[in-house]
mmCIF file of C-alpha atoms in Angstrom:
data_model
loop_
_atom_site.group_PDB
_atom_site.id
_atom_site.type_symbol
_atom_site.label_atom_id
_atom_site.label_comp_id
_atom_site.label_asym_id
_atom_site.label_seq_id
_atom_site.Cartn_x
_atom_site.Cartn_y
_atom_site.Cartn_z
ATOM 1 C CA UNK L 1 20.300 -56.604 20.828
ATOM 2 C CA UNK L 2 20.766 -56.199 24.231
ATOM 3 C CA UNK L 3 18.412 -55.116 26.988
ATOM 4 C CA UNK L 4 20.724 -52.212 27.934
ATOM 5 C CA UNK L 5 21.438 -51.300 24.304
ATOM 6 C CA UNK L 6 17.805 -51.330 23.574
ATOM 7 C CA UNK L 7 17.585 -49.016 27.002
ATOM 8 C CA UNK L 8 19.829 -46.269 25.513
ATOM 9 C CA UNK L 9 18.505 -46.211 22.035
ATOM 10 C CA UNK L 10 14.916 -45.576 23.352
ATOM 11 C CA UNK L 11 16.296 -42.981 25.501
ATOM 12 C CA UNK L 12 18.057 -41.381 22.628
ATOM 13 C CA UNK L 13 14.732 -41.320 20.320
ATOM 14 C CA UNK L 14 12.666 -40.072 23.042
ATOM 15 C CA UNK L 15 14.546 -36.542 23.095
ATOM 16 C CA UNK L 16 14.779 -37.097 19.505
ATOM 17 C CA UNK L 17 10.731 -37.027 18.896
ATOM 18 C CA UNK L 18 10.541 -34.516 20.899
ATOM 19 C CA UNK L 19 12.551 -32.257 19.187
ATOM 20 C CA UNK L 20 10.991 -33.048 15.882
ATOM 21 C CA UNK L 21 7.584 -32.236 17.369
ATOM 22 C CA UNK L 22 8.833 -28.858 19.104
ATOM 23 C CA UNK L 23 10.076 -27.800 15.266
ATOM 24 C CA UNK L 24 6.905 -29.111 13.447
ATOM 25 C CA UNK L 25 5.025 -26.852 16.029
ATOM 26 C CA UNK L 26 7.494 -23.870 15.205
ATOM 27 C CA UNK L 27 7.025 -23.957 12.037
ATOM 28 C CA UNK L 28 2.932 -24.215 12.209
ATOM 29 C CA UNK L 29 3.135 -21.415 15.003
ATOM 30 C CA UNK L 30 5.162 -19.052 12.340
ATOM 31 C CA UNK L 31 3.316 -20.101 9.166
ATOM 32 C CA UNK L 32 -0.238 -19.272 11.121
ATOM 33 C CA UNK L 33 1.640 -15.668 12.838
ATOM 34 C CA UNK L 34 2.862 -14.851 9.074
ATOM 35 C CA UNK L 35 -0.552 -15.401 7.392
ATOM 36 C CA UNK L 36 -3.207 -13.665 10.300
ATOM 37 C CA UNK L 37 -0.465 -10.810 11.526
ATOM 38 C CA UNK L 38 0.917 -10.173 8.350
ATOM 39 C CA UNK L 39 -0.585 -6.690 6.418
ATOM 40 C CA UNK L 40 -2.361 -7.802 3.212
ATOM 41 C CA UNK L 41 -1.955 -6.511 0.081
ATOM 42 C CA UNK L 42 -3.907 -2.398 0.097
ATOM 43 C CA UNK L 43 -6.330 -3.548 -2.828
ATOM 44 C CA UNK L 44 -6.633 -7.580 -1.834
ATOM 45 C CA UNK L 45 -10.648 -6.946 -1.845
ATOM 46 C CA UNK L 46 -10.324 -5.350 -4.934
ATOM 47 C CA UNK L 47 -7.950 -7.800 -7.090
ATOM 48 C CA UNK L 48 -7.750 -11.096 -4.899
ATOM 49 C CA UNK L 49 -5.949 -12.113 -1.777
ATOM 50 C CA UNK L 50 -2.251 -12.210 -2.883
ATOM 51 C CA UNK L 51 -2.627 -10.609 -6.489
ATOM 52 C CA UNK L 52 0.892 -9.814 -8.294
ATOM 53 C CA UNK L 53 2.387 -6.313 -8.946
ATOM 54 C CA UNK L 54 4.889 -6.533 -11.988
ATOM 55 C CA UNK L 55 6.499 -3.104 -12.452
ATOM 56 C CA UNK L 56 5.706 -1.704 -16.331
ATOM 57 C CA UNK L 57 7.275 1.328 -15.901
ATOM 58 C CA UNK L 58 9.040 3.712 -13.466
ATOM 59 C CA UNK L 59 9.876 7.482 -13.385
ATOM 60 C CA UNK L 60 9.743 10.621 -12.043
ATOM 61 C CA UNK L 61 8.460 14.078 -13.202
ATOM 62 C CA UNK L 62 7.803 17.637 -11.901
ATOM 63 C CA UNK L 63 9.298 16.309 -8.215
ATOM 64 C CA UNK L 64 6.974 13.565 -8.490
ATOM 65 C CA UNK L 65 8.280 9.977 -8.038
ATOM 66 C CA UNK L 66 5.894 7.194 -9.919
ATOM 67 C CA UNK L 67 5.713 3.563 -10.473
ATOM 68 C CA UNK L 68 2.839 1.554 -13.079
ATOM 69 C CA UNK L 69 2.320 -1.912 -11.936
ATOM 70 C CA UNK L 70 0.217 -4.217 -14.002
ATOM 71 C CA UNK L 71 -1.928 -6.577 -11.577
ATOM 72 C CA UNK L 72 -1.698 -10.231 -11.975
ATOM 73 C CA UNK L 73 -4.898 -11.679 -9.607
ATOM 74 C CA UNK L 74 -8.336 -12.400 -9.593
ATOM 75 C CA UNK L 75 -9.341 -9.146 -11.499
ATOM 76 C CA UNK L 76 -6.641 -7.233 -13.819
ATOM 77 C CA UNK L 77 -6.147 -3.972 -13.954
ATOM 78 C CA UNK L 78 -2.950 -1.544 -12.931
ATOM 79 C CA UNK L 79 -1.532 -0.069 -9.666
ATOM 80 C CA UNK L 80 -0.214 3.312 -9.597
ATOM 81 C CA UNK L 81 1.932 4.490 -7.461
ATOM 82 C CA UNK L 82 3.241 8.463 -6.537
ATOM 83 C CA UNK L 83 5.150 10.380 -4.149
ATOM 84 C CA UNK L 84 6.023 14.093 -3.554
ATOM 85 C CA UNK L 85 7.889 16.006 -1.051
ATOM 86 C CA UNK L 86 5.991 19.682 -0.269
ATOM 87 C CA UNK L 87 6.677 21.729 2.439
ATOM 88 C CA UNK L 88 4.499 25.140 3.584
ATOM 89 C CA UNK L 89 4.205 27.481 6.372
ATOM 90 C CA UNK L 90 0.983 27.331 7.602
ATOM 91 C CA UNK L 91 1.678 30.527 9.892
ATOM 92 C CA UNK L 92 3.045 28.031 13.273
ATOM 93 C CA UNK L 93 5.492 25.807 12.320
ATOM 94 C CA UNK L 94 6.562 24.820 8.564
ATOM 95 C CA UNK L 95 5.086 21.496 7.530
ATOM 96 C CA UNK L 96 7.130 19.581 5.581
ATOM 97 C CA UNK L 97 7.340 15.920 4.649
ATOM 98 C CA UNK L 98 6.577 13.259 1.879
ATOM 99 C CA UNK L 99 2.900 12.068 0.725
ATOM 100 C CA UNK L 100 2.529 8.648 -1.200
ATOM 101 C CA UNK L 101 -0.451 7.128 -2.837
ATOM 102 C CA UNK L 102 -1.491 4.363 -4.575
ATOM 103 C CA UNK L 103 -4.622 4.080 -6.622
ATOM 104 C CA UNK L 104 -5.753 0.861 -8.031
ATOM 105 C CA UNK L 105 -7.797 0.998 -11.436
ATOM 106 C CA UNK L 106 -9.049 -1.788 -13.926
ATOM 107 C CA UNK L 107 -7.800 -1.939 -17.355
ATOM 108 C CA UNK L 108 -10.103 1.201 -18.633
ATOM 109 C CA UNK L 109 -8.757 3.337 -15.697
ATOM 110 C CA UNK L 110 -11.724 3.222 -13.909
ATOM 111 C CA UNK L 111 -10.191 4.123 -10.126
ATOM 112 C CA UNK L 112 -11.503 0.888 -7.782
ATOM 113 C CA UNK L 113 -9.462 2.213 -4.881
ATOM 114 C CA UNK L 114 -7.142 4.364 -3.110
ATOM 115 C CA UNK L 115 -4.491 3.840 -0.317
ATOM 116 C CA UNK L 116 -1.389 5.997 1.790
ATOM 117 C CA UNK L 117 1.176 4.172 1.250
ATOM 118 C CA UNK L 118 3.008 7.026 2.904
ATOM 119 C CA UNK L 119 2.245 9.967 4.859
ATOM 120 C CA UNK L 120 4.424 11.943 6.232
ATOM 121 C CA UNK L 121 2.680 15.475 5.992
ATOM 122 C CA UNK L 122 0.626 17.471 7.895
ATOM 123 C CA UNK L 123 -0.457 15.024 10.428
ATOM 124 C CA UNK L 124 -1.983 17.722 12.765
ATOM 125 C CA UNK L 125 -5.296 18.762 13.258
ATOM 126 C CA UNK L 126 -7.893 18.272 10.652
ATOM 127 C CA UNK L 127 -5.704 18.325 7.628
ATOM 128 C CA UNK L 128 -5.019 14.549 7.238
ATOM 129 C CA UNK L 129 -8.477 13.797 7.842
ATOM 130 C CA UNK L 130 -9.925 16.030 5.239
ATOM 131 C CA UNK L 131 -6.754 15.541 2.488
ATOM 132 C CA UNK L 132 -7.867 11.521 2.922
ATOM 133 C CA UNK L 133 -11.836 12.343 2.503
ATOM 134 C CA UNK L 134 -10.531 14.904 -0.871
ATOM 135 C CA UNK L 135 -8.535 11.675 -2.164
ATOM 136 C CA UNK L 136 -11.229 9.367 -1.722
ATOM 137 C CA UNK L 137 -13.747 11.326 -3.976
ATOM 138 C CA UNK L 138 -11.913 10.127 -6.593
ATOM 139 C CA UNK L 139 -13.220 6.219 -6.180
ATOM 140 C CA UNK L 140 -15.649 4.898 -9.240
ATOM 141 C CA UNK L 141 -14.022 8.186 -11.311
ATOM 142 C CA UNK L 142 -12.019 7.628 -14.076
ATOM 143 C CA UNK L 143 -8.229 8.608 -13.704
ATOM 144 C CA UNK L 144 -8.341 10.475 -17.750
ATOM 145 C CA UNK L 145 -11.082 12.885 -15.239
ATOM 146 C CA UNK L 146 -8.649 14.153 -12.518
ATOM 147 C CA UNK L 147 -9.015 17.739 -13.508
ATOM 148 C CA UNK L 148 -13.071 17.251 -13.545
ATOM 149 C CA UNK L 149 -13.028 15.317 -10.593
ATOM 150 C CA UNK L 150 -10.649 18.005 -8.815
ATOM 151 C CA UNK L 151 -12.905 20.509 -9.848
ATOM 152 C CA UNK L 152 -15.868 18.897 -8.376
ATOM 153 C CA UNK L 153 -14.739 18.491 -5.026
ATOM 154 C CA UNK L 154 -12.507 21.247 -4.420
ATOM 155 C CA UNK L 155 -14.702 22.549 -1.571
ATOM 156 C CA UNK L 156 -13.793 19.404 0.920
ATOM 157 C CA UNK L 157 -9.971 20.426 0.075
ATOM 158 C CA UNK L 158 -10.555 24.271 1.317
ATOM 159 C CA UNK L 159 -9.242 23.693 4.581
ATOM 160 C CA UNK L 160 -6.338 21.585 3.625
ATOM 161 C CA UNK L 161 -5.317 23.174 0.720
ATOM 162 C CA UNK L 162 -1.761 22.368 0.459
ATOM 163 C CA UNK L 163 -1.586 18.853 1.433
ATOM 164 C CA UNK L 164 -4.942 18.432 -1.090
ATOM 165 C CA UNK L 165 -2.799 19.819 -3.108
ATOM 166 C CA UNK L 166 -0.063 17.775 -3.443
ATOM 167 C CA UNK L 167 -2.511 14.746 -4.003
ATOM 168 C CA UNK L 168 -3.548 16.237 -6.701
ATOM 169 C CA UNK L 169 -0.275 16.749 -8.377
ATOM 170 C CA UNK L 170 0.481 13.586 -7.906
ATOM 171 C CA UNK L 171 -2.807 12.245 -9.660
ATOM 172 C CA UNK L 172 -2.158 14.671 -12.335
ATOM 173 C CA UNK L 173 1.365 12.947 -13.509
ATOM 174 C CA UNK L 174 -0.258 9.276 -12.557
ATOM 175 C CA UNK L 175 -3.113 10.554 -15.577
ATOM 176 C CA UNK L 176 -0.150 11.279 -17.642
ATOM 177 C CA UNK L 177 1.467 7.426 -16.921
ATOM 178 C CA UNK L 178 -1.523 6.055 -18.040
#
């Protein structure tokens, strides 16, 4: 080969590496963004990092949307899923909008956790604030005691009674999906 041939074929893989290193480093860059900026899973701590949701059944029923998922991870149990549009007039302006939640239980229906996966209601004030505190007293219940458990913390829900409310609902057809 000659010296001028061997001149432009090192200048051609000199761009060439360098492009090849730019892309490996593109694809590390996006692989490490995806994984760290990415929003995990709502019950990760409570199933595994990246446990499964496989849809078992799907419905709706008294103007309440629902979804069961059975959990493929670490720990099994089920995912349930419910939405509901309510609207009220609080006396100001009417309030209106969707809530969704998602409670995560183990196979007896113990309730591990709860999430928003939506919420699209009564964001002013207090009301968010204490509908979220109502919805988290049901943790470590069992979802066959949503009336008892209602019952028993009824007084946090006083000053958000509609929005409470429609949680409740909501729990009561997820205790019927079981």
């Amino acid at each position: 080969m000659k010296q001028e041939a061997k001149k432009n074929l090192f200048s051609l893989l000199i761009p060439i590496g360098i492009m090849v290193l730019a892309s490996v480093l593109v694809i590390v860059a996006f692989i490490v963004t995806y994984k760290f900026v990415t929003k995990p899973n709502d019950f990760d701590e409570i199933f595994g990092e990246g446990y499964k949701e496989v849809e078992v059944l799907k419905g709706s029923k008294d103007n309440v949307s629902y979804t069961k998922f059975e959990v493929k991870g670490d720990v099994e149990g089920f995912v349930y899923q419910g939405r509901k549009y309510h609207e009220f007039d609080p006396g100001t302006d009417i309030v209106k909008g969707y809530i969704g939640i998602k409670i995560a239980t183990d196979k007896d229906g113990k309730i591990l956790g709860v999430a928003f996966y939506e919420y699209g209601h009564s964001t002013t004030g207090k009301w968010q604030e204490i509908t979220t505190e109502y919805f988290e007293a049901y943790k470590d219940t069992n979802l066959e005691d949503v009336v008892e458990t209602h019952a028993a913390n009824s007084d946090i829900m006083a000053s958000a009674t509609q929005s409470s409310t429609t949680v409740y609902d909501i729990l009561l057809i997820l205790k019927g999906v079981k």
